[in-house]
CSV table of C-alpha atoms in Angstrom, one decimal:
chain,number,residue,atom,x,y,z
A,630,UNK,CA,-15.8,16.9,-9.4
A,631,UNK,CA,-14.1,13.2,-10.4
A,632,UNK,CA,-16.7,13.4,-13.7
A,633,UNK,CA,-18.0,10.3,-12.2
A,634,UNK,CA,-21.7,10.2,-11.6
A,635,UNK,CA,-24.0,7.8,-9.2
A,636,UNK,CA,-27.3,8.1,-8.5
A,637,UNK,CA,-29.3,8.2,-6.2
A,638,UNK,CA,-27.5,10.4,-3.5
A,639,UNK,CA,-29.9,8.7,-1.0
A,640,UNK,CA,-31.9,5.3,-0.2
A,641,UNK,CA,-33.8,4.5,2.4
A,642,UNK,CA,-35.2,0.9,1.8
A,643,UNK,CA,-36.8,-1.9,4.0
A,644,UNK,CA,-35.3,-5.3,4.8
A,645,UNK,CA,-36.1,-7.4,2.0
A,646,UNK,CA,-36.4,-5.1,-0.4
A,647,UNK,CA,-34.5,-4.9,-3.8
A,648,UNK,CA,-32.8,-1.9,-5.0
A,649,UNK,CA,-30.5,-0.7,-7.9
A,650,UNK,CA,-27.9,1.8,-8.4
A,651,UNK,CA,-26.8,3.4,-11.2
A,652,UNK,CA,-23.2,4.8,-12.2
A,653,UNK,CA,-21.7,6.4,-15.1
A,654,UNK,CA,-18.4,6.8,-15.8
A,655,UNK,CA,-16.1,9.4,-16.5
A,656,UNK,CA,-16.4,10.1,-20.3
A,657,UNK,CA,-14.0,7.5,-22.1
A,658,UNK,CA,-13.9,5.0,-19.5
A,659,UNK,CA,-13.7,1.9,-19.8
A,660,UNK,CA,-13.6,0.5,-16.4
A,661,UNK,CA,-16.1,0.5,-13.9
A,662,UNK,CA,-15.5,-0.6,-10.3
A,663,UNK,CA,-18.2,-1.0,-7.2
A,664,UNK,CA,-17.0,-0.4,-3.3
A,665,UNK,CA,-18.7,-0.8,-0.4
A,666,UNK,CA,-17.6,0.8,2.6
A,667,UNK,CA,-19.3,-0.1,5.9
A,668,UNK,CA,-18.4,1.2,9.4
A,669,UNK,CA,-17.0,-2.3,10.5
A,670,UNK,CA,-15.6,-3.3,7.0
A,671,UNK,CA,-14.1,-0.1,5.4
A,672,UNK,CA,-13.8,0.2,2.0
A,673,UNK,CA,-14.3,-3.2,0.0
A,674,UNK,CA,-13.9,-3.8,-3.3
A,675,UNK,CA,-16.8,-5.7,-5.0
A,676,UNK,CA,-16.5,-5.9,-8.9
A,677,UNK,CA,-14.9,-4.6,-11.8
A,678,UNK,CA,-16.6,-4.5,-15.2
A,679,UNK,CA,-14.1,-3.9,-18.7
A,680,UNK,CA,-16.4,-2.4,-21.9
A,681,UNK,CA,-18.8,-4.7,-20.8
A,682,UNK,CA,-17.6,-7.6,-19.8
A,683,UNK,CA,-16.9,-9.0,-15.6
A,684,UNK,CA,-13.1,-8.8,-15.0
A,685,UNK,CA,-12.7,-9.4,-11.5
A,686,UNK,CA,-15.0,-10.0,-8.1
A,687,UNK,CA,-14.3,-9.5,-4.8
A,688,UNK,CA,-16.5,-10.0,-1.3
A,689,UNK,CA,-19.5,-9.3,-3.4
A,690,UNK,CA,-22.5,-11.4,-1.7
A,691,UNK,CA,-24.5,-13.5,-3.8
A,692,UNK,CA,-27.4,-11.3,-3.5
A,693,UNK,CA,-25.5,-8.6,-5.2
A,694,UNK,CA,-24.6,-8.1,-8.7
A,695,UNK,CA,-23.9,-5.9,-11.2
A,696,UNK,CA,-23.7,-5.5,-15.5
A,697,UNK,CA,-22.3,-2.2,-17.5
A,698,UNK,CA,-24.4,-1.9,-20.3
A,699,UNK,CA,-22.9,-1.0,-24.1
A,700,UNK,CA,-23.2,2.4,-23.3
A,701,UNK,CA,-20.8,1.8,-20.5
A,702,UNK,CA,-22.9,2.8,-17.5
A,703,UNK,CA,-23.0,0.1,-14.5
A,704,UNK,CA,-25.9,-1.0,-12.4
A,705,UNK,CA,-25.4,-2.6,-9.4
A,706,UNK,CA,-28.2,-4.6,-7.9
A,707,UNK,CA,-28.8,-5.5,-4.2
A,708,UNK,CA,-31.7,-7.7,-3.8
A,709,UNK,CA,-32.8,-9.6,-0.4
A,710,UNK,CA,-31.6,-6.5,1.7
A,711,UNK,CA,-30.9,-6.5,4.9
A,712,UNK,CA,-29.8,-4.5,8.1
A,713,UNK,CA,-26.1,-5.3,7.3
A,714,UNK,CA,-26.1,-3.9,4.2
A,715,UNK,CA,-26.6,0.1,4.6
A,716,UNK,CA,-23.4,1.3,3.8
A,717,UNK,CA,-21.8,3.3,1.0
A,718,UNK,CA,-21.7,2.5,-2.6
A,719,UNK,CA,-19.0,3.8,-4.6
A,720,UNK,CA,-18.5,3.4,-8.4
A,721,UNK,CA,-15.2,4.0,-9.3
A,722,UNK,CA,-13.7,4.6,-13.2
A,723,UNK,CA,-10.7,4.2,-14.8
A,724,UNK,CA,-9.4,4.9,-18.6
A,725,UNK,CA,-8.3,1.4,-19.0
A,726,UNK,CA,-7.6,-2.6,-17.8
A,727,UNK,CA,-4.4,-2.0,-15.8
A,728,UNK,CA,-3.6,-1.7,-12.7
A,729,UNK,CA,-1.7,1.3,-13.0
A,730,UNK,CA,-4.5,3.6,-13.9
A,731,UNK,CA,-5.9,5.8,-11.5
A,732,UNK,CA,-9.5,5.2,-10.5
A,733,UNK,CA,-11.8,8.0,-10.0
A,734,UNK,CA,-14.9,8.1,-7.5
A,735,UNK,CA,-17.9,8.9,-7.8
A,736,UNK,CA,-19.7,11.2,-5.0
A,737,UNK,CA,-21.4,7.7,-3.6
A,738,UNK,CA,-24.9,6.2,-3.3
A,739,UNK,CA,-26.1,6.4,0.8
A,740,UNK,CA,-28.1,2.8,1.2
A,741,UNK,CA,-29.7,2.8,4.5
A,742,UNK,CA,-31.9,-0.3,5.1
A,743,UNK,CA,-34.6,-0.2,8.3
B,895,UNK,CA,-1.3,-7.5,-3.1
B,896,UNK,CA,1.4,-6.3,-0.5
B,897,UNK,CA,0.0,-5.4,3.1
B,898,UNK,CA,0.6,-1.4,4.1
B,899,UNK,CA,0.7,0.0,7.9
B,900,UNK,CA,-0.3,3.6,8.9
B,901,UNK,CA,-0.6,4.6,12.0
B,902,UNK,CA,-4.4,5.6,12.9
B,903,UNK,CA,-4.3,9.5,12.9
B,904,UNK,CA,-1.5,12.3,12.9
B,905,UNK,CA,-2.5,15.8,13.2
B,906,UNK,CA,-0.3,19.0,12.2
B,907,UNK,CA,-0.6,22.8,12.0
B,908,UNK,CA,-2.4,24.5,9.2
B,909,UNK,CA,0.6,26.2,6.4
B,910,UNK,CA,2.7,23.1,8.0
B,911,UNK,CA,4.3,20.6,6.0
B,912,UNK,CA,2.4,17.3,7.0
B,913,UNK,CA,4.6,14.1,6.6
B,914,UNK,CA,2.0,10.6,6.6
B,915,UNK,CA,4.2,7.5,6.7
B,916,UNK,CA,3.6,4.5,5.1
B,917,UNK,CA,4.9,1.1,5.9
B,918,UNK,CA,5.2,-2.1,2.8
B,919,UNK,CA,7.9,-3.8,4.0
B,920,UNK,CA,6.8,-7.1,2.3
B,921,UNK,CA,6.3,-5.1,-1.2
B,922,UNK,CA,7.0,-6.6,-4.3
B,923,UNK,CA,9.1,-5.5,-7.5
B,924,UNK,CA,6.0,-4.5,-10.0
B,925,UNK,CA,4.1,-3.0,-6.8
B,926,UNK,CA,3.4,0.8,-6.9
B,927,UNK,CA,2.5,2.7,-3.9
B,928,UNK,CA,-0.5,4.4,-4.3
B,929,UNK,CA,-1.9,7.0,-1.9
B,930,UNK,CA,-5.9,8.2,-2.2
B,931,UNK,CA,-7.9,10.3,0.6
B,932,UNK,CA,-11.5,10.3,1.6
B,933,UNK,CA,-12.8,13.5,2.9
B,934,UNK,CA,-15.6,13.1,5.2
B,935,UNK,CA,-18.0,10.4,3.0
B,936,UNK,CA,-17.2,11.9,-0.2
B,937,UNK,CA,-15.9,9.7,-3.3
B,938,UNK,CA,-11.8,8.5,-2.6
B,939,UNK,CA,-9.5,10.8,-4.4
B,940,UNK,CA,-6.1,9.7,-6.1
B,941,UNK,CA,-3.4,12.4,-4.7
B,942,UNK,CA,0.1,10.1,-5.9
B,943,UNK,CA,1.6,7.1,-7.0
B,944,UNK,CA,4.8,6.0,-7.4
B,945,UNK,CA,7.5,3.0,-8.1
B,946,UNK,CA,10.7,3.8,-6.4
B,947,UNK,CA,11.6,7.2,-7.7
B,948,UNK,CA,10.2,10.4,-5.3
B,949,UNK,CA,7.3,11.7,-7.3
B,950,UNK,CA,5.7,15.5,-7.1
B,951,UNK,CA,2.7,16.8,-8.1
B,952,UNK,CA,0.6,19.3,-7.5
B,953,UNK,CA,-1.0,17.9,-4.4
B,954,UNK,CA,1.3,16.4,-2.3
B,955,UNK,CA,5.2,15.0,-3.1
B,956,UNK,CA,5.6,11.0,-2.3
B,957,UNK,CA,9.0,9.9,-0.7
B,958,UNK,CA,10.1,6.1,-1.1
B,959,UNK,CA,12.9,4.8,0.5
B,960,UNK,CA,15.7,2.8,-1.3
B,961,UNK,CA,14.7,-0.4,-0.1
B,962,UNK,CA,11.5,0.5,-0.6
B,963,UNK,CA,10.0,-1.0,2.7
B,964,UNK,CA,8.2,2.5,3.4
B,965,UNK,CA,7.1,5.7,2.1
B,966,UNK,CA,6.2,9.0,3.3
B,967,UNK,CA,3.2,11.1,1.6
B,968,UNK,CA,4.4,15.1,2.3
B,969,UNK,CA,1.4,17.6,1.8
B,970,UNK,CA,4.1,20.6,2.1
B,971,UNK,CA,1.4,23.6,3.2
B,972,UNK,CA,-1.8,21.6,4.6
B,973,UNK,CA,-4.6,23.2,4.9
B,974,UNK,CA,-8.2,22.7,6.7
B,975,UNK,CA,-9.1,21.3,3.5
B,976,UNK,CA,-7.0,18.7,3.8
B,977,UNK,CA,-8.7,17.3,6.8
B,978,UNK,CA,-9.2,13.6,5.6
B,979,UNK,CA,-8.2,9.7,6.1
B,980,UNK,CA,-5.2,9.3,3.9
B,981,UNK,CA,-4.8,5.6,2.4
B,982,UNK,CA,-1.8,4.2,1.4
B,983,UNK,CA,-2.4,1.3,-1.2
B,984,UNK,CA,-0.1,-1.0,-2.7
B,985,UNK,CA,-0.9,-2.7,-5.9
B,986,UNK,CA,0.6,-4.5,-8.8
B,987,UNK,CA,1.0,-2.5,-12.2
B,988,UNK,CA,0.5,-6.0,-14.0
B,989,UNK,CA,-2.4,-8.2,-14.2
B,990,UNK,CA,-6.0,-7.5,-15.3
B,991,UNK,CA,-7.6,-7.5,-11.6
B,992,UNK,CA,-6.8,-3.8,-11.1
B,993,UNK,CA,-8.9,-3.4,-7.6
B,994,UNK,CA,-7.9,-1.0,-4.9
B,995,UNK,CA,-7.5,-3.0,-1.2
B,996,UNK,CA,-8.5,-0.2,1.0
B,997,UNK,CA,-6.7,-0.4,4.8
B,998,UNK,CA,-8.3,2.1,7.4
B,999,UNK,CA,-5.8,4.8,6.6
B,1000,UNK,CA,-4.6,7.1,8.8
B,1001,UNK,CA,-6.7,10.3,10.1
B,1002,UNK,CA,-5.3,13.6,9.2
B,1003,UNK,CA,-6.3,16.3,10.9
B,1004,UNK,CA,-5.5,19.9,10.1
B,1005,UNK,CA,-5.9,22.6,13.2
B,1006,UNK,CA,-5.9,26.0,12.6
């Protein structure tokens, strides 16, 4: 158990549709990170959030997006859904800003759009 | 970030030592390498990380060579457990944009 927490486990949603998933952090954390991992894309890094505040973005679509609230959990938004977006979501946290902290996962949010 | 190459799977007795290589042969000075696995869908898992020195810790023992052009991740008594796909991730230790770039790893697979 990484201490990191997402929910929900499971989502089955309909093209169109807009969800949001929810992640909390390991107690401390500053950092929160979202992944996507797809079967033809792998593992993609899609945001970072510091105490609040956007740090970096990566191949996040401009339907996504994302906040971490003061008490530091992150929601990340999907809105327009379609087929190409079931994957897995992963939130990710880490202890502080740099690169050399190591991130932990959380057990993932399963997004399956029909 | 520097670009790593794994070969796509590797398999290797159960109580063996199981050696995954690692190749970064266009690594920088400040890069670490970095080594998570995913086990079947669940949440990556940091195992190592290192700079140039051979690191050990509990899980597994990282080997970088002097040049440090490659690396080799050594789980010295796999078990079933460690089934997984093992990533091997260079990054920089500077710089706020702190993301992971996730290659497809290679596939470890443990036999009894």
């Amino acid at each position: 158990d990484s201490g990191v927490t997402q929910t929900p486990k499971h989502l089955i949603t309909a093209t169109g549709q807009r969800v949001t998933l929810r992640c909390s952090p390991r107690s401390g954390d500053l950092s929160v990170y979202w992944y996507q991992q797809s079967l033809d894309q792998g593992l993609q890094f899609l945001i970072h959030y510091y105490n609040g505040e956007e740090r970096a973005k990566g191949n996040i679509l401009e339907r996504f997006s994302a906040q971490q609230f003061p008490d530091l959990h992150s929601e990340l938004n999907l809105s327009s859904l379609e087929l190409g977006d079931s994957a897995l979501y992963f939130c990710a946290s880490s202890a502080a800003l740099l690169a050399n902290n190591e991130q932990f996962f959380g057990p993932g949010t399963r997004l399956t759009v029909l | 970030d520097a670009k790593t190459t794994q070969p796509p799977s590797m398999d290797c007795a159960e109580g063996r030592a199981a050696n995954l290589p690692c190749n970064h042969s266009t690594i920088s000075g400040n890069e670490y390498v970095y080594w998570y696995r995913q086990i079947h869908s669940q949440g990556p898992q940091y195992i190592i990380h290192g700079l140039k020195n051979n690191e050990t810790n509990e899980m597994a023992s990282l080997i970088i060579t002097e040049d440090r052009k490659s690396s080799t991740l050594i789980l010295p008594h796999a078990t079933l457990r460690d089934t997984a796909v093992y990533y091997c991730i260079v990054r920089a230790l500077t710089g706020a944009n702190s993301k992971l770039t996730f290659g497809k790893g290679i596939t470890l697979s443990v036999r009894p």
